[in-house]
Amino acid sequence: MHNKSITELAKSLRSGEFSSVELTQAFLDRINQHSALNAYITVTEERALEQAQQADVRLAAGDAELLTGIPFAQKDIFCTQNVKTSCGSKMLDNFIAPYNATVVEKFNQAGAVMLGKLNMDEFAMGSSNETSYYGAVRNPWDTNTVPGGSSGGSAAAVAAKLAVCATGTDTGGSIRQPAALCGITGLKPTYGRVSRYGMIAYASSLDQGGPMTRSAEDAAIMLQTMAGFDEKDSTSVDLPVPDYRIGLTNSLEGLKIGLPKEFFGEGLNSDVAATLEAAINEYRKLGATVTEISMPSFKLAIPAYYVIAPAECSANLSRFDGVRFGYRCENPVDLTDLYTRSRGEGFGKEVKRRILMGTYALSTGYYDAYYIKAQKIRRVISEDFKKALSEVDVIMGPVTPSTAFGIGEKIANPVEMYLSDIYTIAINLAGVPAMSIPAGFANNLPVGLQIIGNYFAEAKLLNIAHLYQQVTDWHTQSPKGFE
Amino acid sequence: MSLSESEVVACAHLARLGIEQQNIASYAKDLSGMLELMTQMGDVNTDGIEPMAHPMDQVQRLRTDVVTETDNREKFQMIAPQVEAGLYLVPKVIE
């Protein structure tokens, strides 16, 4: 039953083939069996079985939604009332959230069953899940490689079928990059589409939550539940949420795909490039036309991001001070010592690096040269996207320069690690939506195809992804040992 | 462009962030690597371009002036490191 899609499971739950309690137990057993992947930080077994019982009642009463009784998992960045919400950090290892994130609330209302909280890079800062206080997550396709990050636990859990689907968050690629490296489907919605309330902030003008699933259809169902205006999030966008499933099978005849020449140049692994070429050919067969476009400012995304994101991070993470919640050092001698040691002992090295970088970029004398300059570059990048998307319907390209890299391979060199996000970061700066879908394999490891659309074009992206998944079977393949 | 060890120490102080003496040199090296990346931004002329703070160029929404928060003191203080009589305790600030 762990191989079924959400709609198939919904059907089985309604026909009485199995109950939500049985389904939930099957997933809990799998989580236990594959604990070596380290995908979960917390497994909420008791709570899950209670939620499953309640779901069975709703199902029996005929008052169920599609997600009712479906076992899924939350990235450990979403505050979950009365459940440890660690954000992958020692700082919040003792933090039992006193309230629910809006996203958590929405899944609760839908009657979905939360299996637990998923591992992630500390405060979502990382591209390999190696910065987690709880240790690295292993990629089910090759357990010596990383699953990507920061939503590495989410991607590994979905690929290994330790949950039907999972939430992720994406600040610079944290949904799409792990989705690509683990061979699953991931969608970063338009900035403002999914509420950030209760989603622990890293870089507030870039952070966005979204679905991580095994198919575009499942992603459409999840996004339906996650999306929507929330008055508790001041950057939430007040626009109606369309039906994301209704147009899934729309024809792609005449679809205009743009391939930025800068995305396929130097730095892209040739096996990955060949795999993407084949995927784009499938779209030609589906009736799409493909043209070369140019995104001249694309290379500036990394420098601009590594000013803006650390600057926002240094401000956001100032709330962790050892006073109101989270880690506090032993025997502080005075207030400065309390702040300094609590933060020094509670944060890991990558988080500290970014706080230091952000503090530097925002400090007197450097603010204009770095922060304002980066914000200007951000507009240049954003205009590039607007221009490109006025000429073509969607942009396609790689998600990552290569397939999954080895655990320990890049962690010692932060700049090299940052460069692995080269194809995803610009999208967050512009705020447009983008997906990663499984497009084949290179050296036996999954390759993701990135599909980038215009603001609020999530339904179109899902349609484009879904039709590809009707003519290919990459998304249904299982890593060995996890069938 | 590089960042000196004393600049790292100064930033750590501004951020009230404890860093270990033996790691200062490696932070200086890593941050200098990041600054090296950032010098690319200088190659682009951005005169007259308005800085972009928000993807939607949206302004902060106003809401009706009504009370929305209820008293959660007890619930919030249950997870605090040290409280007494409804107050958060910190080391003595004034002698």
XYZ file of C-alpha atoms in Angstrom:
578
model
C 0.000 0.000 0.000
C 2.984 2.337 0.410
C 3.385 2.566 -3.375
C -0.036 4.059 -4.003
C -0.784 7.657 -4.926
C -2.986 9.902 -2.802
C -6.031 9.368 -5.043
C -5.498 5.582 -5.045
C -5.158 5.579 -1.252
C -8.251 7.766 -0.880
C -10.173 5.223 -2.954
C -8.889 2.262 -0.895
C -9.721 4.026 2.364
C -13.263 4.622 1.124
C -13.796 1.109 -0.228
C -12.679 -0.375 3.079
C -9.697 -2.191 1.521
C -7.743 -0.975 4.549
C -8.250 1.606 7.270
C -6.207 4.709 7.953
C -4.983 3.055 11.160
C -3.679 0.072 9.165
C -2.119 2.354 6.563
C -0.509 4.532 9.229
C 0.870 1.480 11.039
C 2.369 0.209 7.780
C 4.216 3.505 7.336
C 5.336 3.585 10.986
C 6.779 0.098 10.476
C 8.640 1.238 7.361
C 10.037 4.272 9.202
C 11.306 1.946 11.901
C 12.740 -0.511 9.404
C 14.642 2.222 7.530
C 15.721 4.390 10.444
C 19.315 4.240 9.143
C 18.362 6.870 6.559
C 17.949 9.314 9.464
C 15.068 11.002 7.633
C 13.006 11.704 10.742
C 13.995 13.791 13.764
C 10.825 12.908 15.659
C 8.335 10.119 14.957
C 4.967 10.972 16.512
C 3.647 7.433 16.600
C 0.943 7.779 19.239
C -0.382 11.035 17.856
C -0.404 9.576 14.321
C -2.460 6.559 15.365
C -4.929 8.840 17.176
C -5.251 11.036 14.100
C -5.716 7.915 11.976
C -8.551 6.725 14.231
C -10.243 10.097 13.915
C -9.751 9.940 10.152
C -11.400 6.521 10.035
C -14.403 8.004 11.826
C -14.586 10.827 9.293
C -14.236 8.375 6.420
C -17.017 6.189 7.806
C -19.248 9.230 8.217
C -18.662 10.229 4.593
C -17.218 13.548 5.697
C -13.697 13.025 4.379
C -11.470 15.086 2.097
C -8.867 13.653 -0.255
C -6.113 13.917 2.365
C -8.185 12.504 5.215
C -6.366 9.513 6.665
C -3.294 9.956 4.430
C -0.003 9.552 6.370
C 2.412 12.380 5.572
C 5.222 14.159 7.404
C 6.186 17.738 8.175
C 9.595 19.286 7.720
C 10.753 20.113 11.253
C 10.583 23.836 10.471
C 6.784 24.018 10.866
C 5.710 24.725 14.449
C 3.508 21.860 15.616
C 1.689 22.370 18.886
C 2.902 20.106 21.714
C 5.474 18.472 19.420
C 9.210 19.134 19.390
C 10.007 21.572 16.567
C 13.808 21.674 16.343
C 14.523 23.248 12.937
C 17.489 20.860 12.867
C 19.261 22.859 15.587
C 20.601 22.265 19.065
C 19.157 25.737 19.766
C 15.627 24.305 19.538
C 16.328 20.735 20.658
C 14.176 21.408 23.743
C 11.524 23.494 21.960
C 7.972 22.162 22.199
C 6.002 24.517 19.970
C 3.162 26.298 21.817
C 1.131 26.824 18.619
C 0.517 25.460 15.139
C 1.855 26.890 11.894
C -0.970 27.707 9.481
C 0.248 24.890 7.214
C 0.007 22.439 10.137
C -3.470 23.733 10.954
C -4.579 23.208 7.348
C -3.391 19.576 7.260
C -5.108 18.986 10.600
C -8.367 20.339 9.208
C -8.013 18.120 6.145
C -7.692 15.132 8.481
C -4.227 14.156 7.246
C -2.160 11.961 9.572
C 1.211 13.389 10.628
C 3.789 10.601 11.039
C 6.458 12.897 12.419
C 8.925 15.707 11.856
C 11.580 15.445 9.181
C 15.294 16.081 9.330
C 16.699 19.188 7.663
C 19.761 21.393 7.491
C 20.041 23.565 10.599
C 17.577 26.480 10.217
C 17.295 25.434 6.537
C 20.844 26.610 5.830
C 22.538 23.998 3.711
C 22.362 22.068 0.464
C 23.206 18.578 1.713
C 21.385 18.058 5.027
C 24.819 17.707 6.652
C 24.465 20.831 8.820
C 21.656 19.227 10.887
C 22.328 18.880 14.610
C 20.763 15.414 14.241
C 23.263 14.246 11.648
C 23.266 13.755 7.906
C 20.375 12.120 6.062
C 21.219 9.388 3.579
C 19.976 9.378 -0.002
C 17.998 6.134 -0.546
C 19.371 5.842 -4.115
C 22.910 5.554 -2.771
C 23.299 5.786 0.972
C 26.837 7.136 0.657
C 25.482 10.259 -1.035
C 23.576 13.246 0.317
C 19.835 13.690 -0.266
C 20.348 17.430 -0.867
C 19.059 20.145 1.384
C 17.731 21.798 3.205
C 14.568 19.637 2.924
C 16.744 16.504 2.784
C 14.694 14.502 5.278
C 11.514 15.280 3.332
C 13.027 14.169 0.015
C 14.583 10.983 1.431
C 11.363 10.048 3.252
C 9.201 10.455 0.142
C 11.702 8.629 -2.118
C 12.007 5.751 0.380
C 8.241 5.750 0.916
C 8.466 6.499 4.618
C 5.551 8.908 4.054
C 3.071 9.329 1.220
C 4.186 12.921 0.822
C 5.902 15.655 2.829
C 6.148 19.376 3.245
C 9.310 21.259 2.410
C 10.468 24.859 2.360
C 12.540 26.587 -0.281
C 14.648 29.719 0.285
C 17.290 29.140 -2.391
C 16.389 25.703 -3.752
C 15.623 23.717 -0.595
C 12.593 21.937 -2.082
C 13.762 21.544 -5.683
C 17.391 20.515 -5.127
C 16.660 17.620 -2.718
C 13.667 16.609 -4.886
C 16.037 16.382 -7.860
C 18.736 14.448 -5.977
C 16.196 11.966 -4.551
C 14.127 11.545 -7.734
C 10.839 12.975 -6.483
C 8.514 15.826 -7.449
C 8.910 19.141 -5.609
C 7.156 22.463 -6.091
C 8.215 25.856 -4.784
C 5.119 28.027 -5.123
C 5.069 31.754 -5.887
C 6.295 33.801 -2.923
C 3.239 34.591 -0.804
C 1.109 31.663 -2.051
C 1.618 29.486 1.068
C 1.462 31.034 4.534
C 4.746 31.441 6.392
C 3.016 31.789 9.770
C 4.670 29.362 12.167
C 7.306 28.386 9.605
C 10.556 29.224 11.381
C 12.079 32.099 9.412
C 15.465 32.005 7.706
C 15.267 34.716 5.003
C 11.741 36.070 5.115
C 11.623 37.675 1.677
C 12.633 34.366 0.043
C 11.207 31.545 2.226
C 8.275 29.615 0.793
C 6.703 26.301 1.779
C 5.547 23.721 -0.750
C 4.764 20.066 -1.472
C 7.242 17.193 -1.957
C 5.602 14.147 -3.496
C 6.034 11.195 -5.821
C 3.904 12.703 -8.614
C 2.595 16.008 -9.943
C -0.946 14.882 -9.212
C -0.092 14.334 -5.535
C 1.623 17.734 -5.494
C -1.549 19.352 -6.833
C -3.585 17.767 -4.031
C -1.101 18.851 -1.366
C -0.788 22.396 -2.699
C -4.589 22.685 -2.712
C -4.476 22.228 1.049
C -1.383 24.372 1.679
C -2.120 27.424 -0.491
C -4.206 30.438 0.360
C -4.335 33.838 1.969
C -3.528 34.040 5.666
C -4.034 37.242 7.589
C -1.447 36.035 10.121
C 1.289 36.340 7.465
C 1.760 39.932 6.345
C 3.383 38.841 3.069
C 0.671 36.327 2.208
C -0.993 37.218 -1.095
C -4.750 37.728 -1.121
C -5.651 35.999 -4.379
C -8.145 33.157 -4.897
C -6.680 29.632 -5.017
C -7.570 27.870 -8.282
C -8.432 24.168 -8.508
C -4.986 22.668 -9.120
C -6.275 19.320 -10.414
C -8.808 20.505 -12.945
C -6.281 21.423 -15.641
C -3.765 18.641 -15.033
C -4.511 16.918 -18.341
C -4.783 20.052 -20.534
C -3.019 19.626 -23.863
C 0.507 21.014 -24.208
C 0.005 21.635 -27.938
C 1.670 24.959 -28.744
C 3.354 25.334 -25.329
C 6.364 27.627 -25.673
C 9.379 26.414 -23.713
C 12.419 28.635 -23.292
C 15.848 27.178 -22.586
C 18.253 29.792 -21.214
C 21.577 29.258 -22.931
C 23.344 30.243 -19.688
C 21.785 27.201 -17.930
C 23.331 24.710 -20.334
C 26.851 26.068 -20.483
C 29.983 25.497 -18.488
C 29.536 23.799 -15.115
C 26.695 21.456 -16.089
C 27.647 17.773 -15.967
C 27.434 16.334 -19.505
C 25.448 13.240 -18.453
C 22.925 15.462 -16.697
C 22.735 17.671 -19.805
C 22.063 14.630 -22.023
C 19.314 13.409 -19.686
C 17.641 16.821 -19.750
C 17.922 16.953 -23.529
C 15.941 13.692 -23.734
C 13.300 15.034 -21.342
C 12.885 18.189 -23.398
C 12.468 16.024 -26.492
C 9.504 14.336 -24.798
C 7.934 17.773 -24.526
C 8.495 18.327 -28.244
C 6.564 15.098 -28.818
C 3.787 16.424 -26.596
C 3.412 19.398 -28.945
C 5.638 22.001 -27.320
C 7.977 24.288 -29.213
C 11.423 24.928 -27.787
C 13.431 28.118 -28.228
C 16.712 29.334 -26.838
C 16.465 32.362 -24.593
C 18.950 34.377 -22.579
C 19.059 35.166 -18.855
C 22.144 37.388 -18.790
C 21.989 38.209 -15.073
C 21.581 34.609 -13.907
C 25.171 34.266 -12.620
C 24.669 37.253 -10.300
C 22.011 35.378 -8.351
C 24.525 33.586 -6.121
C 26.385 36.712 -4.941
C 23.118 38.647 -4.465
C 21.554 35.739 -2.570
C 24.551 35.321 -0.262
C 24.164 38.961 0.770
C 20.371 39.103 1.087
C 19.752 35.719 2.736
C 22.467 36.070 5.439
C 21.375 39.674 6.094
C 17.789 38.558 6.725
C 19.043 35.517 8.656
C 21.164 37.633 10.993
C 18.082 39.708 11.831
C 15.657 36.753 12.112
C 17.948 34.635 14.272
C 18.541 37.421 16.768
C 15.385 36.174 18.523
C 17.309 33.145 19.794
C 18.840 34.704 22.870
C 18.485 32.110 25.630
C 15.800 34.139 27.419
C 12.313 33.129 26.247
C 12.713 29.723 24.611
C 15.317 27.368 23.260
C 18.816 26.634 24.484
C 20.374 28.535 27.399
C 24.034 28.166 28.415
C 24.998 26.990 31.924
C 25.743 29.586 34.628
C 25.890 32.836 32.652
C 27.897 35.486 34.508
C 26.091 38.457 33.001
C 23.569 39.302 30.288
C 26.144 39.570 27.481
C 27.607 36.228 28.504
C 24.085 34.728 28.478
C 23.423 35.941 24.921
C 26.877 35.199 23.567
C 27.330 31.725 24.985
C 23.727 30.578 24.455
C 24.008 31.542 20.781
C 27.580 30.337 20.458
C 26.771 26.912 21.938
C 23.288 26.590 20.384
C 24.123 27.341 16.736
C 26.232 25.200 14.417
C 29.032 26.393 12.185
C 27.074 27.110 8.976
C 24.466 29.138 10.843
C 27.211 31.128 12.548
C 28.917 31.739 9.221
C 25.722 33.199 7.782
C 24.969 35.310 10.859
C 28.497 36.738 10.655
C 28.176 37.380 6.916
C 24.812 39.071 7.352
C 26.018 41.167 10.251
C 28.985 42.305 8.182
C 26.825 43.152 5.138
C 24.435 45.199 7.275
C 27.093 47.011 9.304
C 27.922 50.690 8.970
C 29.963 51.477 5.895
C 29.076 48.257 4.051
C 25.280 48.473 3.925
C 25.116 50.325 0.571
C 27.974 48.423 -1.015
C 26.527 44.992 -0.226
C 22.901 45.000 0.874
C 21.512 47.793 -1.311
C 23.630 46.655 -4.246
C 22.305 43.092 -3.849
C 18.711 44.355 -3.733
C 19.303 46.276 -6.961
C 20.729 43.150 -8.578
C 17.654 41.315 -7.327
C 15.495 43.648 -9.401
C 17.700 43.122 -12.464
C 17.279 39.332 -12.086
C 13.554 39.698 -11.558
C 13.228 41.836 -14.734
C 15.133 39.138 -16.651
C 12.511 36.589 -15.615
C 9.620 38.926 -16.461
C 11.067 39.566 -19.896
C 11.744 35.877 -20.579
C 8.287 34.843 -19.387
C 6.646 37.388 -21.668
C 8.247 35.607 -24.619
C 7.768 31.964 -23.545
C 5.223 30.144 -21.351
C 7.768 28.356 -19.171
C 11.508 28.125 -18.743
C 13.161 24.719 -18.441
C 16.608 23.793 -17.268
C 18.629 21.783 -14.788
C 17.955 21.854 -11.040
C 21.498 20.931 -10.049
C 24.831 20.897 -11.901
C 25.364 17.205 -11.072
C 23.654 14.244 -9.437
C 23.896 13.604 -5.668
C 27.407 14.102 -4.297
C 29.088 12.099 -1.557
C 28.514 12.690 2.144
C 31.449 14.798 3.367
C 32.509 15.774 -0.150
C 31.639 19.486 -0.078
C 31.012 20.307 3.569
C 34.547 21.631 4.156
C 34.252 24.167 1.344
C 31.192 26.406 1.831
C 31.611 28.357 -1.403
C 31.675 25.142 -3.430
C 28.525 24.006 -1.616
C 26.820 27.339 -2.411
C 27.594 26.937 -6.101
C 25.543 23.726 -6.192
C 22.442 25.968 -5.931
C 23.313 27.982 -9.017
C 20.193 27.004 -11.005
C 17.662 27.405 -8.211
C 18.565 30.599 -6.356
C 17.533 33.142 -9.010
C 13.954 31.827 -8.869
C 13.645 32.721 -5.173
C 15.050 36.193 -5.771
C 12.426 36.793 -8.459
C 9.693 35.069 -6.408
C 8.299 33.016 -9.317
C 7.156 29.372 -8.889
C 9.264 26.418 -10.051
C 9.181 22.637 -9.943
C 11.634 19.792 -10.039
C 10.446 16.551 -11.609
C 12.304 13.251 -12.103
C 13.667 13.228 -15.661
C 15.842 10.128 -15.729
C 19.159 8.949 -14.372
C 22.838 9.728 -14.823
C 25.330 7.252 -13.319
C 22.346 5.458 -11.724
C 21.359 8.556 -9.727
C 18.224 10.653 -10.320
C 18.265 13.816 -12.424
C 15.679 16.568 -11.959
C 14.206 18.777 -14.657
C 13.344 22.285 -13.515
C 10.203 23.971 -14.854
C 9.892 27.667 -14.049
C 6.665 29.594 -14.592
C 5.179 33.033 -14.193
C 3.823 34.384 -10.905
C 0.908 32.226 -9.662
C 1.206 29.795 -12.611
C 1.400 26.753 -10.293
C -1.544 25.068 -12.060
C 0.260 25.382 -15.409
C 3.486 23.918 -13.956
C 1.567 20.991 -12.472
C -0.167 20.384 -15.817
C 3.194 20.390 -17.630
C 4.711 18.032 -15.060
C 1.685 15.722 -15.000
C 1.567 15.171 -18.770
C 5.272 14.268 -18.786
C 4.584 11.764 -16.015
C 1.849 10.206 -18.173
C 4.372 9.346 -20.908
C 7.398 8.515 -18.721
C 7.896 6.300 -15.680
C 10.910 7.918 -13.981
C 8.720 9.099 -11.109
C 7.456 5.574 -10.380
C 10.900 3.994 -10.029
C 12.072 2.929 -6.600
C 15.503 2.936 -5.044
C 16.769 -0.608 -4.458
C 15.696 -1.959 -1.076
C 12.768 0.471 -0.806
C 10.339 -1.101 -3.312
C 38.371 41.488 -0.935
C 39.015 39.730 2.320
C 37.873 39.835 5.898
C 40.436 40.035 8.677
C 40.297 38.058 11.898
C 39.659 41.237 13.869
C 36.669 42.051 11.619
C 35.276 38.564 12.290
C 35.613 39.182 16.025
C 33.915 42.577 15.667
C 30.959 41.052 13.740
C 30.643 38.248 16.295
C 30.443 40.888 19.007
C 27.775 42.863 17.108
C 25.740 39.661 16.731
C 26.370 38.605 20.356
C 27.583 35.345 18.906
C 30.166 33.254 20.717
C 32.803 31.828 18.379
C 35.696 29.646 19.439
C 39.152 31.211 19.366
C 40.517 28.332 17.297
C 37.822 28.814 14.608
C 38.332 32.543 13.988
C 40.880 31.974 11.235
C 38.609 29.541 9.402
C 35.634 31.943 9.618
C 37.847 34.697 8.198
C 38.842 32.410 5.331
C 35.255 31.257 4.601
C 33.797 34.755 4.764
C 36.568 36.081 2.540
C 35.599 33.379 0.032
C 32.003 34.611 0.164
C 33.093 38.226 -0.290
C 35.146 37.132 -3.274
C 31.929 35.848 -4.895
C 30.220 39.136 -4.145
C 32.751 41.261 -5.980
C 31.045 40.051 -9.205
C 28.161 42.359 -8.313
C 30.432 45.338 -8.845
C 30.682 44.514 -12.556
C 27.065 45.499 -13.130
C 25.945 49.089 -13.446
C 22.880 49.463 -11.236
C 22.572 53.259 -11.344
C 18.954 54.328 -11.196
C 17.658 50.857 -10.303
C 15.300 50.760 -7.370
C 16.358 48.198 -4.690
C 13.893 45.282 -4.519
C 12.888 44.196 -1.030
C 9.875 42.017 -1.800
C 9.087 39.866 -4.839
C 5.594 41.317 -5.212
C 6.602 44.887 -4.375
C 3.780 44.638 -1.911
C 3.308 47.092 0.942
C 2.478 46.025 4.485
C -1.228 45.435 4.928
C -3.170 47.311 7.578
C -5.694 45.505 9.726
C -8.608 46.647 11.808
C -7.612 47.970 15.190
C -9.062 45.184 17.312
C -7.501 42.916 19.922
C -6.550 39.573 18.376
C -4.069 38.221 20.915
C -5.254 36.487 24.025
C -3.192 36.098 27.208
C -0.812 33.185 26.630
C 1.731 34.041 29.301
C 1.535 30.756 31.130
C 1.696 28.670 27.985
C 4.661 30.606 26.606
C 6.560 30.674 29.868
C 6.278 26.915 30.249
C 8.976 26.554 27.566
C 11.223 29.357 28.879
C 14.603 28.449 30.397
C 13.996 30.333 33.672
C 10.902 32.144 34.959
C 9.672 33.304 38.326
C 6.396 34.991 39.275
C 5.481 35.387 35.613
C 8.790 37.039 34.725
C 11.652 35.864 32.548
C 14.850 35.675 34.606
C 18.239 36.821 33.312
C 21.507 37.512 35.171
C 21.485 40.712 37.218
C 21.812 43.811 34.993
C 21.889 46.584 37.625
C 23.852 46.224 40.850
